[in-house]
PDB file of C-alpha atoms in Angstrom:
ATOM      1  CA  MET A1356      70.161  96.855  95.218  1.00 92.00           C
ATOM      2  CA  ILE A1357      72.770  94.615  96.202  1.00 96.00           C
ATOM      3  CA  SER A1358      76.162  95.341  97.802  1.00 97.00           C
ATOM      4  CA  VAL A1359      79.068  93.469  98.436  1.00 97.00           C
ATOM      5  CA  ALA A1360      81.760  94.962 100.481  1.00 97.00           C
ATOM      6  CA  ILE A1361      85.551  93.545 100.352  1.00 97.00           C
ATOM      7  CA  ASP A1362      87.838  95.529 102.858  1.00 96.00           C
ATOM      8  CA  GLY A1363      91.586  94.552 103.825  1.00 95.00           C
ATOM      9  CA  PRO A1364      94.910  95.743 103.980  1.00 93.00           C
ATOM     10  CA  ALA A1365      97.250  96.941 101.109  1.00 86.00           C
ATOM     11  CA  GLY A1366      98.303  94.207  98.774  1.00 87.00           C
ATOM     12  CA  ALA A1367      95.596  91.511  99.932  1.00 91.00           C
ATOM     13  CA  GLY A1368      94.423  91.477  96.190  1.00 90.00           C
ATOM     14  CA  LYS A1369      91.156  93.199  97.063  1.00 92.00           C
ATOM     15  CA  SER A1370      90.884  94.896  93.533  1.00 89.00           C
ATOM     16  CA  THR A1371      91.800  92.128  91.299  1.00 91.00           C
ATOM     17  CA  ILE A1372      89.585  89.653  93.010  1.00 95.00           C
ATOM     18  CA  ALA A1373      86.513  92.021  93.517  1.00 95.00           C
ATOM     19  CA  ARG A1374      86.811  92.810  89.706  1.00 92.00           C
ATOM     20  CA  ALA A1375      86.716  89.018  88.806  1.00 94.00           C
ATOM     21  CA  ILE A1376      83.479  88.583  91.400  1.00 96.00           C
ATOM     22  CA  ALA A1377      81.897  91.536  89.825  1.00 93.00           C
ATOM     23  CA  ARG A1378      82.420  90.334  86.315  1.00 91.00           C
ATOM     24  CA  ASP A1379      80.990  86.952  87.353  1.00 94.00           C
ATOM     25  CA  LEU A1380      77.960  88.279  89.026  1.00 94.00           C
ATOM     26  CA  GLY A1381      77.361  90.966  86.465  1.00 91.00           C
ATOM     27  CA  TYR A1382      77.712  93.580  88.949  1.00 92.00           C
ATOM     28  CA  LEU A1383      79.517  97.072  88.808  1.00 88.00           C
ATOM     29  CA  TYR A1384      83.030  97.002  90.133  1.00 90.00           C
ATOM     30  CA  VAL A1385      83.929  99.945  92.148  1.00 90.00           C
ATOM     31  CA  ASP A1386      87.423 100.134  93.234  1.00 86.00           C
ATOM     32  CA  THR A1387      87.379 103.155  95.917  1.00 88.00           C
ATOM     33  CA  GLY A1388      91.302 103.035  96.514  1.00 88.00           C
ATOM     34  CA  ALA A1389      91.602 104.286  93.193  1.00 91.00           C
ATOM     35  CA  LEU A1390      89.834 107.408  94.107  1.00 93.00           C
ATOM     36  CA  TYR A1391      92.286 108.107  96.930  1.00 94.00           C
ATOM     37  CA  ARG A1392      95.135 107.326  94.690  1.00 95.00           C
ATOM     38  CA  ALA A1393      93.763 110.196  92.243  1.00 97.00           C
ATOM     39  CA  ILE A1394      93.847 112.497  95.150  1.00 97.00           C
ATOM     40  CA  GLY A1395      97.430 111.574  96.213  1.00 97.00           C
ATOM     41  CA  LEU A1396      98.524 111.911  92.411  1.00 98.00           C
ATOM     42  CA  TYR A1397      97.008 115.310  92.222  1.00 98.00           C
ATOM     43  CA  ALA A1398      98.814 116.396  95.396  1.00 98.00           C
ATOM     44  CA  LEU A1399     101.867 115.308  94.137  1.00 97.00           C
ATOM     45  CA  GLU A1400     101.594 116.987  90.547  1.00 97.00           C
ATOM     46  CA  GLN A1401     100.561 120.124  92.697  1.00 97.00           C
ATOM     47  CA  GLN A1402     103.845 119.678  94.880  1.00 97.00           C
ATOM     48  CA  ALA A1403     101.703 119.310  97.861  1.00 97.00           C
ATOM     49  CA  ASP A1404     102.900 117.289 101.056  1.00 97.00           C
ATOM     50  CA  PRO A1405     100.039 114.300 101.027  1.00 97.00           C
ATOM     51  CA  GLN A1406     100.586 114.086 104.805  1.00 95.00           C
ATOM     52  CA  ASN A1407      99.869 117.784 105.288  1.00 97.00           C
ATOM     53  CA  GLU A1408      96.154 118.590 105.518  1.00 96.00           C
ATOM     54  CA  GLY A1409      96.639 122.350 105.199  1.00 97.00           C
ATOM     55  CA  GLN A1410      98.359 121.749 101.727  1.00 98.00           C
ATOM     56  CA  VAL A1411      95.682 119.029 100.475  1.00 98.00           C
ATOM     57  CA  LEU A1412      92.318 120.606 101.714  1.00 97.00           C
ATOM     58  CA  PRO A1413      92.886 123.602  99.353  1.00 97.00           C
ATOM     59  CA  LEU A1414      93.253 121.141  96.329  1.00 97.00           C
ATOM     60  CA  LEU A1415      89.697 119.466  96.757  1.00 96.00           C
ATOM     61  CA  PRO A1416      87.517 122.164  95.281  1.00 95.00           C
ATOM     62  CA  GLN A1417      89.918 121.961  92.236  1.00 95.00           C
ATOM     63  CA  LEU A1418      89.354 118.281  91.720  1.00 94.00           C
ATOM     64  CA  HIS A1419      86.519 116.734  89.692  1.00 93.00           C
ATOM     65  CA  LEU A1420      86.773 112.948  89.976  1.00 92.00           C
ATOM     66  CA  SER A1421      84.622 110.424  88.071  1.00 87.00           C
ATOM     67  CA  LEU A1422      84.752 106.533  87.522  1.00 84.00           C
ATOM     68  CA  GLN A1423      83.599 105.230  83.788  1.00 83.00           C
ATOM     69  CA  PHE A1424      83.404 102.048  82.752  1.00 76.00           C
ATOM     70  CA  ALA A1425      84.415 100.681  79.442  1.00 74.00           C
ATOM     71  CA  ASN A1426      84.127  96.922  78.656  1.00 69.00           C
ATOM     72  CA  GLY A1427      83.487  96.185  82.164  1.00 63.00           C
ATOM     73  CA  GLU A1428      86.572  97.792  83.365  1.00 74.00           C
ATOM     74  CA  GLN A1429      86.649 100.823  85.577  1.00 80.00           C
ATOM     75  CA  GLN A1430      88.582 103.976  84.417  1.00 90.00           C
ATOM     76  CA  VAL A1431      89.459 106.887  86.791  1.00 93.00           C
ATOM     77  CA  TRP A1432      89.175 110.323  85.402  1.00 95.00           C
ATOM     78  CA  LEU A1433      90.649 113.241  87.036  1.00 96.00           C
ATOM     79  CA  ASN A1434      89.794 116.802  85.612  1.00 96.00           C
ATOM     80  CA  GLY A1435      89.180 115.572  82.317  1.00 94.00           C
ATOM     81  CA  ARG A1436      92.123 113.158  81.923  1.00 95.00           C
ATOM     82  CA  ASN A1437      92.371 109.349  82.284  1.00 95.00           C
ATOM     83  CA  VAL A1438      94.749 108.691  85.017  1.00 96.00           C
ATOM     84  CA  SER A1439      94.098 104.904  85.371  1.00 94.00           C
ATOM     85  CA  GLN A1440      97.502 104.084  84.771  1.00 91.00           C
ATOM     86  CA  GLU A1441      99.402 106.810  86.405  1.00 94.00           C
ATOM     87  CA  ILE A1442      97.646 106.147  89.797  1.00 95.00           C
ATOM     88  CA  ARG A1443      99.352 102.771  89.935  1.00 90.00           C
ATOM     89  CA  LYS A1444     102.852 103.980  90.465  1.00 88.00           C
ATOM     90  CA  ASN A1445     104.486 103.064  93.899  1.00 84.00           C
ATOM     91  CA  GLU A1446     104.958 106.717  94.945  1.00 90.00           C
ATOM     92  CA  VAL A1447     101.122 107.466  94.251  1.00 94.00           C
ATOM     93  CA  SER A1448     100.301 104.383  96.573  1.00 88.00           C
ATOM     94  CA  MET A1449     101.998 106.044  99.374  1.00 89.00           C
ATOM     95  CA  ALA A1450     100.379 109.321  98.715  1.00 95.00           C
ATOM     96  CA  ALA A1451      97.033 107.625  98.837  1.00 93.00           C
ATOM     97  CA  SER A1452      97.717 106.119 101.980  1.00 88.00           C
ATOM     98  CA  ALA A1453      98.526 109.755 103.390  1.00 92.00           C
ATOM     99  CA  VAL A1454      95.722 111.612 102.050  1.00 95.00           C
ATOM    100  CA  SER A1455      93.170 108.876 103.148  1.00 90.00           C
ATOM    101  CA  ALA A1456      94.016 109.747 106.602  1.00 89.00           C
ATOM    102  CA  ILE A1457      92.511 113.146 106.390  1.00 93.00           C
ATOM    103  CA  PRO A1458      88.821 113.054 107.435  1.00 91.00           C
ATOM    104  CA  LYS A1459      87.632 115.784 104.952  1.00 93.00           C
ATOM    105  CA  VAL A1460      89.231 113.938 102.101  1.00 94.00           C
ATOM    106  CA  ARG A1461      87.059 110.819 103.130  1.00 91.00           C
ATOM    107  CA  GLU A1462      84.021 113.217 103.318  1.00 90.00           C
ATOM    108  CA  PHE A1463      84.718 114.302  99.944  1.00 92.00           C
ATOM    109  CA  LEU A1464      84.610 110.749  98.401  1.00 92.00           C
ATOM    110  CA  PHE A1465      81.679 109.486 100.739  1.00 90.00           C
ATOM    111  CA  ASP A1466      78.846 110.626  98.701  1.00 86.00           C
ATOM    112  CA  LEU A1467      80.314 109.516  95.382  1.00 86.00           C
ATOM    113  CA  GLN A1468      80.826 106.024  96.594  1.00 90.00           C
ATOM    114  CA  GLN A1469      77.303 105.588  98.319  1.00 92.00           C
ATOM    115  CA  ASN A1470      75.475 106.914  95.165  1.00 89.00           C
ATOM    116  CA  LEU A1471      77.048 104.354  93.017  1.00 89.00           C
ATOM    117  CA  ALA A1472      75.769 101.599  95.459  1.00 93.00           C
ATOM    118  CA  LYS A1473      72.388 103.121  95.362  1.00 93.00           C
ATOM    119  CA  GLU A1474      71.948 103.189  91.737  1.00 90.00           C
ATOM    120  CA  ASN A1475      73.666  99.817  90.806  1.00 90.00           C
ATOM    121  CA  ASN A1476      74.565  96.211  92.181  1.00 93.00           C
ATOM    122  CA  VAL A1477      77.929  96.743  93.124  1.00 94.00           C
ATOM    123  CA  VAL A1478      81.166  94.806  94.305  1.00 96.00           C
ATOM    124  CA  MET A1479      83.238  97.686  96.301  1.00 95.00           C
ATOM    125  CA  ASP A1480      86.590  97.111  97.810  1.00 94.00           C
ATOM    126  CA  GLY A1481      88.709  99.433  99.982  1.00 90.00           C
ATOM    127  CA  ARG A1482      89.353 100.051 103.721  1.00 89.00           C
ATOM    128  CA  ASP A1483      86.254 101.035 105.304  1.00 90.00           C
ATOM    129  CA  ILE A1484      83.509  99.843 102.928  1.00 94.00           C
ATOM    130  CA  GLY A1485      81.597  97.266 105.431  1.00 95.00           C
ATOM    131  CA  THR A1486      82.341  99.663 108.411  1.00 94.00           C
ATOM    132  CA  VAL A1487      81.594 103.062 107.061  1.00 93.00           C
ATOM    133  CA  VAL A1488      80.640 103.561 103.472  1.00 93.00           C
ATOM    134  CA  LEU A1489      78.342 100.463 103.030  1.00 95.00           C
ATOM    135  CA  PRO A1490      77.426  99.320 106.850  1.00 95.00           C
ATOM    136  CA  LYS A1491      74.469  97.615 105.521  1.00 95.00           C
ATOM    137  CA  ALA A1492      75.888  95.567 102.498  1.00 96.00           C
ATOM    138  CA  GLN A1493      74.590  92.195 102.081  1.00 96.00           C
ATOM    139  CA  VAL A1494      77.850  90.428 101.962  1.00 97.00           C
ATOM    140  CA  LYS A1495      80.929  91.666 103.848  1.00 97.00           C
ATOM    141  CA  ILE A1496      84.389  90.185 103.520  1.00 97.00           C
ATOM    142  CA  PHE A1497      87.629  91.081 105.205  1.00 97.00           C
ATOM    143  CA  LEU A1498      90.368  89.837 102.980  1.00 97.00           C
ATOM    144  CA  THR A1499      93.874  89.541 104.014  1.00 96.00           C
ATOM    145  CA  ALA A1500      97.301  87.890 103.773  1.00 96.00           C
ATOM    146  CA  SER A1501     100.643  88.136 105.582  1.00 97.00           C
ATOM    147  CA  PRO A1502     102.850  91.000 105.032  1.00 96.00           C
ATOM    148  CA  GLU A1503     105.351  89.118 103.403  1.00 96.00           C
ATOM    149  CA  GLU A1504     103.163  87.699 101.031  1.00 95.00           C
ATOM    150  CA  ARG A1505     101.773  91.152 100.155  1.00 95.00           C
ATOM    151  CA  ALA A1506     105.308  92.696  99.712  1.00 95.00           C
ATOM    152  CA  ARG A1507     106.126  89.705  97.383  1.00 94.00           C
ATOM    153  CA  ARG A1508     102.794  90.139  95.219  1.00 91.00           C
ATOM    154  CA  ARG A1509     103.411  93.896  94.894  1.00 89.00           C
ATOM    155  CA  TYR A1510     107.052  93.144  93.913  1.00 92.00           C
ATOM    156  CA  GLU A1511     106.220  90.799  91.048  1.00 91.00           C
ATOM    157  CA  GLU A1512     103.524  93.299  90.040  1.00 87.00           C
ATOM    158  CA  LEU A1513     105.926  96.197  89.776  1.00 87.00           C
ATOM    159  CA  GLN A1514     108.462  93.927  88.258  1.00 88.00           C
ATOM    160  CA  GLN A1515     106.155  93.367  85.279  1.00 88.00           C
ATOM    161  CA  ARG A1516     105.369  96.638  84.775  1.00 85.00           C
ATOM    162  CA  GLY A1517     109.194  97.475  84.358  1.00 85.00           C
ATOM    163  CA  GLN A1518     109.450  99.440  87.646  1.00 83.00           C
ATOM    164  CA  SER A1519     112.654  98.765  89.723  1.00 83.00           C
ATOM    165  CA  VAL A1520     112.047  98.309  93.248  1.00 86.00           C
ATOM    166  CA  GLU A1521     113.527  96.433  96.236  1.00 92.00           C
ATOM    167  CA  TYR A1522     111.578  93.904  98.164  1.00 94.00           C
ATOM    168  CA  THR A1523     112.805  94.869 101.590  1.00 95.00           C
ATOM    169  CA  GLN A1524     111.587  98.440 100.687  1.00 93.00           C
ATOM    170  CA  LEU A1525     108.254  97.239  99.557  1.00 93.00           C
ATOM    171  CA  LEU A1526     107.810  95.005 102.665  1.00 95.00           C
ATOM    172  CA  GLU A1527     108.725  98.107 104.900  1.00 94.00           C
ATOM    173  CA  GLU A1528     106.036 100.110 103.244  1.00 91.00           C
ATOM    174  CA  VAL A1529     103.401  97.475 103.452  1.00 93.00           C
ATOM    175  CA  ARG A1530     104.059  97.163 107.355  1.00 94.00           C
ATOM    176  CA  ARG A1531     103.978 101.217 107.324  1.00 91.00           C
ATOM    177  CA  ARG A1532     100.693 101.224 105.468  1.00 88.00           C
ATOM    178  CA  ASP A1533      99.024  98.531 107.568  1.00 92.00           C
ATOM    179  CA  TYR A1534     100.079 100.632 110.703  1.00 92.00           C
ATOM    180  CA  ASN A1535      98.859 103.695 109.392  1.00 88.00           C
ATOM    181  CA  ASP A1536      95.489 102.427 107.879  1.00 88.00           C
ATOM    182  CA  ALA A1537      94.914 100.549 111.195  1.00 90.00           C
ATOM    183  CA  HIS A1538      95.537 103.622 113.421  1.00 89.00           C
ATOM    184  CA  ARG A1539      94.164 106.785 111.377  1.00 83.00           C
ATOM    185  CA  ALA A1540      91.566 108.900 113.159  1.00 80.00           C
ATOM    186  CA  ALA A1541      89.200 108.876 110.386  1.00 79.00           C
ATOM    187  CA  ALA A1542      87.441 105.276 109.360  1.00 82.00           C
ATOM    188  CA  PRO A1543      90.585 103.127 110.440  1.00 87.00           C
ATOM    189  CA  LEU A1544      91.079  99.889 108.703  1.00 90.00           C
ATOM    190  CA  ARG A1545      89.105  97.117 110.775  1.00 92.00           C
ATOM    191  CA  ARG A1546      86.915  94.082 110.187  1.00 95.00           C
ATOM    192  CA  ALA A1547      83.141  94.766 110.378  1.00 95.00           C
ATOM    193  CA  GLU A1548      81.743  92.491 113.146  1.00 95.00           C
ATOM    194  CA  ASP A1549      79.647  90.768 110.589  1.00 95.00           C
ATOM    195  CA  ALA A1550      82.355  90.365 107.894  1.00 96.00           C
ATOM    196  CA  LEU A1551      83.689  86.813 106.945  1.00 96.00           C
ATOM    197  CA  LEU A1552      87.558  86.951 107.559  1.00 97.00           C
ATOM    198  CA  VAL A1553      89.452  85.427 104.539  1.00 97.00           C
ATOM    199  CA  ASP A1554      93.269  84.575 104.289  1.00 96.00           C
ATOM    200  CA  THR A1555      94.870  84.191 101.163  1.00 94.00           C
ATOM    201  CA  THR A1556      98.305  83.662 102.307  1.00 95.00           C
ATOM    202  CA  GLY A1557      99.724  80.884 100.109  1.00 93.00           C
ATOM    203  CA  ASN A1558      97.139  81.064  97.449  1.00 94.00           C
ATOM    204  CA  SER A1559      97.720  81.581  93.826  1.00 91.00           C
ATOM    205  CA  LEU A1560      95.428  84.719  92.628  1.00 90.00           C
ATOM    206  CA  GLU A1561      93.262  81.932  90.549  1.00 94.00           C
ATOM    207  CA  GLN A1562      92.548  79.981  93.725  1.00 96.00           C
ATOM    208  CA  SER A1563      91.696  83.153  95.508  1.00 95.00           C
ATOM    209  CA  ILE A1564      89.314  84.227  92.871  1.00 96.00           C
ATOM    210  CA  VAL A1565      87.810  80.842  92.985  1.00 96.00           C
ATOM    211  CA  GLN A1566      87.422  80.748  96.603  1.00 96.00           C
ATOM    212  CA  LEU A1567      86.222  84.153  97.149  1.00 96.00           C
ATOM    213  CA  THR A1568      83.533  83.905  94.350  1.00 97.00           C
ATOM    214  CA  LYS A1569      82.052  80.776  95.865  1.00 96.00           C
ATOM    215  CA  ILE A1570      81.871  82.300  99.308  1.00 96.00           C
ATOM    216  CA  VAL A1571      80.074  85.459  97.736  1.00 96.00           C
ATOM    217  CA  LYS A1572      77.792  83.350  95.658  1.00 96.00           C
ATOM    218  CA  GLU A1573      76.687  81.388  98.829  1.00 95.00           C
ATOM    219  CA  ARG A1574      76.431  84.404 101.046  1.00 93.00           C
ATOM    220  CA  LEU A1575      74.013  85.994  98.565  1.00 94.00           C
ATOM    221  CA  GLN A1576      72.050  82.806  98.404  1.00 91.00           C
ATOM    222  CA  ASP A1577      71.490  83.129 102.342  1.00 81.00           C
ATOM    223  CA  VAL A1578      70.491  86.645 102.327  1.00 74.00           C
ATOM    224  CA  LEU A1579      68.335  87.313  99.115  1.00 69.00           C
TER     225      LEU A1579
END
């Protein structure tokens, strides 16, 4: 099986770009961040503090998470309900960042992620795919953009969804997530030694998709 690992900070465009690459290659797309979002959503629904390990861990045995694929699109199911839209809310993003810092939450999802890669050719994106989840991935990319660019993209995305947000608040959240992701004890965000660094600041989404697809195909030719 072939694995493409795309890591990077929040708002770098990993999910959209990885999904497009997977579709082009005919591979399975796995958005690991969506799994953390689902746990964050469940914590909020249970009125637990996502930053409090003592409140989050008792919830894990109650969780049944699965990824289903319809027409090439990943759907996230939480305890028998499709939460693919709910997990994209801004408050859930922050909750996901908090629960992902808890080591036992990462352990909880580790086997699910690895099994998907054992059974399918995958394009998997997240924070620690190339360093922890799929350290032997044939292609590794660390995708980034400036905090200002990532906040602007997030602002436009939420505006299109009809959510009222302030750009300055989003920029602060992006910087806070960057710091939290890079400094957490469990699998901190970092570039794998053999990952190619790609900065998409100033690119349109279409330009980034074309650029990354070309890079992945070239790298697959080199390793296969």
